[in-house]
CSV table of C-alpha atoms and ligand atoms in Angstrom, one decimal:
chain,number,residue,atom,x,y,z
A,4,MET,CA,81.8,133.3,86.0
A,5,THR,CA,82.9,129.9,87.2
A,6,GLN,CA,86.4,130.1,88.6
A,7,ARG,CA,88.7,127.1,88.1
A,8,VAL,CA,91.0,126.4,91.0
A,9,LEU,CA,93.9,124.1,90.5
A,10,THR,CA,96.7,122.9,92.8
A,11,GLY,CA,99.2,120.1,92.9
A,12,ILE,CA,101.4,118.5,95.5
A,13,THR,CA,104.7,116.9,94.9
A,14,THR,CA,104.8,113.2,95.8
A,15,THR,CA,108.1,112.9,97.6
A,16,GLY,CA,107.2,112.8,101.3
A,17,THR,CA,104.6,111.9,103.8
A,18,PRO,CA,102.0,114.6,104.3
A,19,HIS,CA,102.6,116.8,107.3
A,20,LEU,CA,100.6,119.4,109.1
A,21,GLY,CA,102.1,122.2,107.0
A,22,ASN,CA,100.8,120.6,103.8
A,23,TYR,CA,97.4,120.2,105.4
A,24,VAL,CA,97.1,123.8,106.6
A,25,GLY,CA,98.8,125.5,103.7
A,26,ALA,CA,97.4,123.5,100.8
A,27,ILE,CA,95.0,120.6,101.4
A,28,ARG,CA,92.6,122.3,103.8
A,29,PRO,CA,92.1,125.5,101.8
A,30,ALA,CA,91.9,123.6,98.5
A,31,ILE,CA,89.2,121.4,99.8
A,32,ALA,CA,87.3,124.3,101.4
A,33,ALA,CA,87.5,126.2,98.1
A,34,SER,CA,86.2,123.1,96.2
A,35,ARG,CA,83.0,123.3,98.2
A,36,THR,CA,82.2,126.9,97.3
A,37,PRO,CA,79.6,127.4,94.5
A,38,ASP,CA,80.8,128.4,91.1
A,39,VAL,CA,84.2,126.8,91.7
A,40,GLU,CA,85.6,124.0,89.6
A,41,SER,CA,88.5,122.3,91.3
A,42,PHE,CA,91.4,120.4,89.9
A,43,LEU,CA,93.7,118.7,92.4
A,44,PHE,CA,96.6,116.5,91.4
A,45,LEU,CA,99.6,114.5,92.5
A,46,ALA,CA,102.7,116.0,90.9
A,47,ASP,CA,104.6,112.8,90.5
A,48,TYR,CA,106.7,114.1,87.6
A,49,HIS,CA,107.8,116.9,89.8
A,50,ALA,CA,108.8,114.3,92.4
A,51,LEU,CA,111.3,112.8,89.9
A,52,ILE,CA,113.3,115.9,90.1
A,53,LYS,CA,114.1,115.6,93.7
A,54,CYS,CA,113.8,111.8,94.2
A,55,ASP,CA,115.2,108.9,92.3
A,56,ASP,CA,113.7,106.2,94.5
A,57,PRO,CA,110.5,104.8,92.7
A,58,SER,CA,109.2,103.0,95.8
A,59,ARG,CA,109.3,106.3,97.8
A,60,ILE,CA,107.4,108.1,95.1
A,61,GLU,CA,104.9,105.3,94.9
A,62,ARG,CA,104.4,105.2,98.7
A,63,SER,CA,104.1,109.0,98.8
A,64,ARG,CA,101.5,109.0,96.0
A,65,GLN,CA,99.4,106.5,97.9
A,66,GLN,CA,99.7,108.4,101.2
A,67,LEU,CA,98.8,111.7,99.5
A,68,ALA,CA,95.8,110.3,97.6
A,69,ALA,CA,94.5,108.7,100.9
A,70,THR,CA,95.2,112.0,102.7
A,71,TRP,CA,93.3,114.2,100.4
A,72,LEU,CA,90.3,111.9,100.3
A,73,ALA,CA,90.3,111.4,104.1
A,74,ALA,CA,90.6,115.2,104.5
A,75,GLY,CA,87.3,115.6,102.7
A,76,LEU,CA,88.0,115.8,99.0
A,77,ASP,CA,84.9,114.7,97.1
A,78,PRO,CA,86.0,113.0,93.8
A,79,GLU,CA,82.5,113.7,92.5
A,80,ARG,CA,83.1,117.4,92.7
A,81,VAL,CA,86.8,117.6,92.2
A,82,THR,CA,88.9,116.4,89.3
A,83,PHE,CA,91.5,114.4,91.3
A,84,TYR,CA,94.3,112.8,89.3
A,85,ARG,CA,98.0,111.9,88.9
A,86,GLN,CA,100.1,114.2,86.7
A,87,SER,CA,101.7,111.1,85.1
A,88,ASP,CA,98.3,109.8,83.9
A,89,ILE,CA,97.9,112.8,81.6
A,90,PRO,CA,100.4,112.5,78.7
A,91,GLU,CA,99.3,115.9,77.4
A,92,ILE,CA,101.0,117.6,80.3
A,93,PRO,CA,104.6,116.7,79.2
A,94,GLU,CA,103.5,117.4,75.6
A,95,LEU,CA,102.4,120.9,76.5
A,96,THR,CA,105.6,121.3,78.6
A,97,TRP,CA,107.7,121.1,75.5
A,98,LEU,CA,105.5,123.6,73.6
A,99,LEU,CA,105.9,126.0,76.5
A,100,THR,CA,109.6,125.3,76.8
A,101,CYS,CA,110.1,126.6,73.2
A,102,VAL,CA,108.6,130.0,74.2
A,103,THR,CA,110.3,130.4,77.5
A,104,ALA,CA,113.4,132.6,77.9
A,105,LYS,CA,116.4,130.8,79.3
A,106,GLY,CA,117.3,133.9,81.2
A,107,GLN,CA,114.0,133.7,83.1
A,108,MET,CA,114.7,130.2,84.2
A,109,ASN,CA,118.1,131.4,85.4
A,110,ARG,CA,116.2,133.5,87.9
A,111,ALA,CA,114.1,130.7,89.4
A,112,HIS,CA,114.6,130.6,93.2
A,113,ALA,CA,114.9,126.8,93.4
A,114,TYR,CA,117.6,126.7,90.7
A,115,LYS,CA,119.4,129.8,92.1
A,116,ALA,CA,119.4,128.2,95.6
A,117,SER,CA,121.2,125.1,94.2
A,118,VAL,CA,123.7,127.3,92.4
A,119,ASP,CA,124.4,129.3,95.5
A,120,VAL,CA,125.1,126.1,97.5
A,121,ASN,CA,127.5,125.0,94.8
A,122,VAL,CA,129.3,128.3,94.6
A,123,ALA,CA,129.6,128.5,98.4
A,124,ALA,CA,131.2,125.0,98.4
A,125,GLY,CA,133.7,126.1,95.7
A,126,GLU,CA,132.2,123.7,93.1
A,127,ASP,CA,131.1,124.3,89.5
A,128,ALA,CA,128.0,126.5,89.6
A,129,ASP,CA,125.8,123.8,87.9
A,130,ALA,CA,127.4,120.7,89.7
A,131,GLY,CA,124.7,118.0,90.3
A,132,ILE,CA,121.9,120.1,88.8
A,133,ASN,CA,119.7,118.3,86.3
A,134,MET,CA,117.5,119.9,83.6
A,135,GLY,CA,114.5,118.7,85.5
A,136,LEU,CA,115.3,121.2,88.3
A,137,TYR,CA,116.1,123.9,85.7
A,138,CYS,CA,112.8,123.5,83.8
A,139,TYR,CA,110.7,122.8,86.9
A,140,PRO,CA,108.7,126.0,86.4
A,141,ILE,CA,107.8,125.1,82.9
A,142,LEU,CA,106.3,121.7,83.8
A,143,MET,CA,104.4,123.6,86.5
A,144,ALA,CA,103.2,126.2,84.0
A,145,ALA,CA,101.9,123.3,81.9
A,146,ASP,CA,100.1,121.8,84.9
A,147,ILE,CA,98.3,125.1,85.3
A,148,LEU,CA,97.8,126.3,81.8
A,149,MET,CA,96.6,122.9,80.5
A,150,PHE,CA,93.3,123.4,82.3
A,151,ASN,CA,93.1,127.2,82.1
A,152,ALA,CA,93.1,127.5,85.9
A,153,HIS,CA,92.2,131.0,87.2
A,154,GLN,CA,93.4,130.5,90.8
A,155,VAL,CA,96.3,128.4,92.1
A,156,PRO,CA,96.4,127.9,95.9
A,157,VAL,CA,100.0,127.6,96.9
A,158,GLY,CA,102.5,128.4,99.6
A,159,ARG,CA,104.4,131.7,99.4
A,160,ASP,CA,107.5,129.9,98.2
A,161,GLN,CA,105.6,129.0,95.0
A,162,ILE,CA,104.5,132.6,94.1
A,163,GLN,CA,107.4,133.0,91.7
A,164,HIS,CA,106.4,129.8,89.9
A,165,ILE,CA,102.8,131.2,89.3
A,166,GLU,CA,104.3,134.5,88.0
A,167,MET,CA,106.4,132.5,85.6
A,168,ALA,CA,103.4,130.5,84.5
A,169,ARG,CA,101.6,133.9,83.8
A,170,ASP,CA,104.6,135.1,81.8
A,171,VAL,CA,104.8,132.0,79.7
A,172,ALA,CA,101.1,132.1,79.1
A,173,GLN,CA,101.3,135.7,78.1
A,174,ARG,CA,104.1,135.0,75.7
A,175,PHE,CA,102.3,132.1,74.2
A,176,ASN,CA,99.1,134.1,73.8
A,177,HIS,CA,101.1,136.9,72.2
A,178,LEU,CA,102.8,134.7,69.7
A,179,TYR,CA,100.1,132.2,68.8
A,180,GLY,CA,96.8,133.4,70.4
A,181,GLY,CA,95.8,135.3,67.3
A,182,GLY,CA,94.6,138.2,69.4
A,183,ARG,CA,92.7,136.2,71.9
A,184,GLU,CA,93.5,134.9,75.3
A,185,PHE,CA,94.3,131.4,74.4
A,186,PHE,CA,95.6,130.5,77.9
A,187,VAL,CA,94.0,132.0,81.0
A,188,LEU,CA,96.5,134.0,83.0
A,189,PRO,CA,96.6,132.2,86.4
A,190,GLU,CA,96.8,133.9,89.8
A,191,ALA,CA,98.4,132.6,93.0
A,192,ALA,CA,95.9,132.3,95.9
A,193,ILE,CA,97.7,132.6,99.1
A,194,GLU,CA,96.1,131.8,102.5
A,195,PRO,CA,96.7,135.2,104.2
A,196,ASP,CA,97.5,134.2,107.7
A,197,MET,CA,98.9,130.7,107.8
A,198,ALA,CA,100.4,130.0,104.4
A,199,LEU,CA,103.8,129.2,106.1
A,200,LEU,CA,103.1,127.0,109.1
A,201,PRO,CA,106.1,126.9,111.4
A,202,GLY,CA,107.7,123.6,112.2
A,203,LEU,CA,109.0,122.3,115.5
A,204,ASP,CA,112.0,124.7,115.6
A,205,GLY,CA,110.0,127.8,114.3
A,206,ARG,CA,111.4,127.7,110.8
A,207,LYS,CA,108.9,126.9,108.0
A,208,MET,CA,107.6,123.4,108.4
A,209,SER,CA,109.5,121.4,105.8
A,210,LYS,CA,110.8,117.9,105.3
A,211,SER,CA,114.2,119.4,104.4
A,212,TYR,CA,114.5,121.0,107.9
A,213,ASP,CA,113.4,117.8,109.6
A,214,ASN,CA,111.0,119.8,111.7
A,215,VAL,CA,107.6,118.4,110.6
A,216,ILE,CA,104.6,117.3,112.5
A,217,PRO,CA,103.1,114.3,110.8
A,218,LEU,CA,99.5,114.5,109.7
A,219,PHE,CA,98.1,111.0,109.9
A,220,GLU,CA,101.0,108.5,109.7
A,221,GLY,CA,102.0,107.1,113.1
A,222,GLY,CA,98.6,107.9,114.6
A,223,ALA,CA,97.8,110.1,117.6
A,224,LYS,CA,101.0,108.8,119.2
A,225,ALA,CA,103.3,110.4,116.6
A,226,LEU,CA,101.3,113.6,116.7
A,227,LYS,CA,101.7,113.8,120.4
A,228,GLU,CA,105.4,113.0,120.3
A,229,ALA,CA,106.1,115.7,117.7
A,230,ILE,CA,104.2,118.3,119.6
A,231,ALA,CA,106.3,117.4,122.7
A,232,ARG,CA,109.3,118.4,120.7
A,233,ILE,CA,108.1,121.9,119.7
A,234,VAL,CA,110.8,124.4,120.9
A,235,THR,CA,109.7,127.0,123.3
A,236,ASP,CA,111.5,129.5,125.6
A,237,SER,CA,112.5,128.3,129.0
A,238,LYS,CA,110.0,130.2,131.1
A,239,LEU,CA,108.8,128.1,134.1
A,240,PRO,CA,105.3,127.0,134.9
A,241,GLY,CA,103.5,130.0,136.5
A,242,GLU,CA,105.8,132.6,134.8
A,243,PRO,CA,103.9,134.8,132.3
A,244,LYS,CA,104.6,133.9,128.7
A,245,GLU,CA,104.4,136.1,125.7
A,246,PRO,CA,102.2,134.4,123.2
A,247,GLU,CA,102.9,136.7,120.2
A,248,GLY,CA,105.7,135.3,118.2
A,249,ALA,CA,105.7,131.9,119.9
A,250,HIS,CA,105.4,129.4,117.1
A,251,LEU,CA,103.5,127.0,119.3
A,252,VAL,CA,100.8,129.7,119.4
A,253,THR,CA,101.0,130.1,115.6
A,254,LEU,CA,100.4,126.3,115.3
A,255,PHE,CA,97.4,126.6,117.7
A,256,ASP,CA,96.0,129.5,115.7
A,257,ALA,CA,95.9,127.4,112.6
A,258,PHE,CA,93.3,125.1,114.1
A,259,ALA,CA,91.6,127.4,116.6
A,260,THR,CA,88.5,129.6,116.4
A,261,PRO,CA,89.1,133.3,117.2
A,262,GLU,CA,87.7,132.6,120.7
A,263,GLN,CA,89.9,129.6,121.4
A,264,ALA,CA,92.9,131.6,120.2
A,265,ALA,CA,92.1,134.5,122.5
A,266,ALA,CA,91.6,132.2,125.5
A,267,PHE,CA,94.9,130.4,124.9
A,268,ARG,CA,96.7,133.7,124.9
A,269,THR,CA,95.1,134.8,128.1
A,270,GLU,CA,96.1,131.5,129.8
A,271,LEU,CA,99.7,131.8,128.6
A,272,ARG,CA,100.0,135.4,129.9
A,273,ALA,CA,98.6,134.1,133.2
A,274,GLY,CA,101.5,131.5,133.4
A,275,LEU,CA,100.2,128.3,131.8
A,276,ALA,CA,103.1,125.8,131.7
A,277,TRP,CA,104.5,125.0,128.2
A,278,GLY,CA,103.8,121.3,128.9
A,279,GLU,CA,100.1,122.1,129.5
A,280,ALA,CA,100.1,124.3,126.5
A,281,LYS,CA,101.3,121.4,124.4
A,282,GLN,CA,98.6,119.2,125.8
A,283,ARG,CA,96.0,121.8,124.7
A,284,LEU,CA,97.5,122.0,121.3
A,285,PHE,CA,97.5,118.2,120.9
A,286,GLU,CA,93.8,118.0,122.0
A,287,LEU,CA,92.8,120.8,119.6
A,288,ILE,CA,94.6,119.3,116.6
A,289,ASP,CA,93.7,115.6,117.4
A,290,GLY,CA,90.0,116.5,117.8
A,291,GLN,CA,90.0,117.6,114.2
A,292,LEU,CA,92.2,115.0,112.8
A,293,ALA,CA,91.1,111.8,114.5
A,294,PRO,CA,88.0,111.2,112.4
A,295,MET,CA,90.0,111.8,109.2
A,296,ARG,CA,92.8,109.6,110.4
A,297,ALA,CA,90.3,106.7,110.7
A,298,ARG,CA,89.3,107.2,107.0
A,299,TYR,CA,92.9,107.5,106.0
A,300,GLU,CA,93.8,104.1,107.6
A,301,THR,CA,90.9,102.5,105.8
A,302,LEU,CA,92.0,103.9,102.4
A,303,MET,CA,95.6,102.9,102.9
A,304,ALA,CA,94.5,99.4,103.4
A,305,GLN,CA,92.6,99.5,100.1
A,306,PRO,CA,95.0,100.6,97.3
A,307,ALA,CA,92.7,99.2,94.6
A,308,GLU,CA,90.0,101.7,95.6
A,309,LEU,CA,92.4,104.6,95.5
A,310,GLU,CA,93.7,103.5,92.1
A,311,ALA,CA,90.1,103.4,90.7
A,312,ILE,CA,89.4,106.9,92.0
A,313,LEU,CA,92.6,108.3,90.4
A,314,LEU,CA,92.0,106.7,87.1
A,315,ALA,CA,88.5,108.1,87.0
A,316,GLY,CA,89.9,111.5,87.6
A,317,ALA,CA,92.5,111.2,84.8
A,318,ALA,CA,89.7,110.1,82.4
B,13,LIG,N1,105.7,123.0,92.9
B,13,LIG,C1,104.6,122.8,93.7
B,13,LIG,C2,105.1,122.6,95.2
B,13,LIG,O1,106.2,122.1,95.3
B,13,LIG,C3,103.8,121.5,93.4
B,13,LIG,C4,103.1,121.8,92.0
B,13,LIG,C5,103.5,121.2,90.8
B,13,LIG,C6,102.0,122.6,91.8
B,13,LIG,N2,102.7,121.6,89.9
B,13,LIG,C7,101.8,122.5,90.4
B,13,LIG,C8,101.3,123.5,92.5
B,13,LIG,C9,100.8,123.3,89.7
B,13,LIG,C10,100.3,124.2,91.9
B,13,LIG,C11,100.0,124.1,90.5
B,13,LIG,O2,104.4,122.8,96.1
């Protein structure tokens, strides 16, 4: 049976290496497998929840569209669109909102994290929290159920949202499905090894930790500068280094063949300097990114072409 694979990316930031490894690369690889129908979209309504600056959302949308296309997304094979170009998504969101238990939304991680911050600061539990954040999982459920996706490639932090989408689908099917599976029950598809790429400081790579390695913006220079700032232990050149658990090695692994990964470990154990190791990491990543970066720069210079591709996807 043809599997439908769908994923979205929130348009608030500039794509970084973590987005590439965790979402973009696997989604594009999956889109090339036979018997797979791919839907990839820019979640610009989700962006409104975290960002009230329209120009930033617009810039991010353009950067993301150019990034996915440059990374190899084939708009002939993949339905590639902006969430906000499909009015049926917010329409379905409302229908799903009416079958979603409030108590379930109370348990959503993103909402609970904001409440915890407020409580710790001695504020009202819901201070500064809008209904967009609260209902975020329902909009996401609509994104997925709208197209009856079977598989949803996401980072581990999104698993709960997929489970909620399943629950909502199940409830809707039970109430209105008339005994059949009206909505497909979606499953999260997690990349086993590298779903959480570490950032410069070893924590999950995330804009909110300010520890990201840029993907294309800023060119090879920005990539090199970011890699230079990866935190390592203070072992000197010549001293043996333990590769396991070093996040520089985890970053290397995300781009390396098993042979390259093994050779890098051997060199580190033999005393390779961290500075040299960073140079190896840069060369490995830049070797893969440079041809894509050239396409990215061309697309960024031609917004009308991007717009035409997105509108065709929406249609
Ligand atoms: N919430 C997802 C994230 O922050 C983005 C997203 C929105 C999404 N709608 C989706 C992902 C539907 C998969 C399917 O990463």
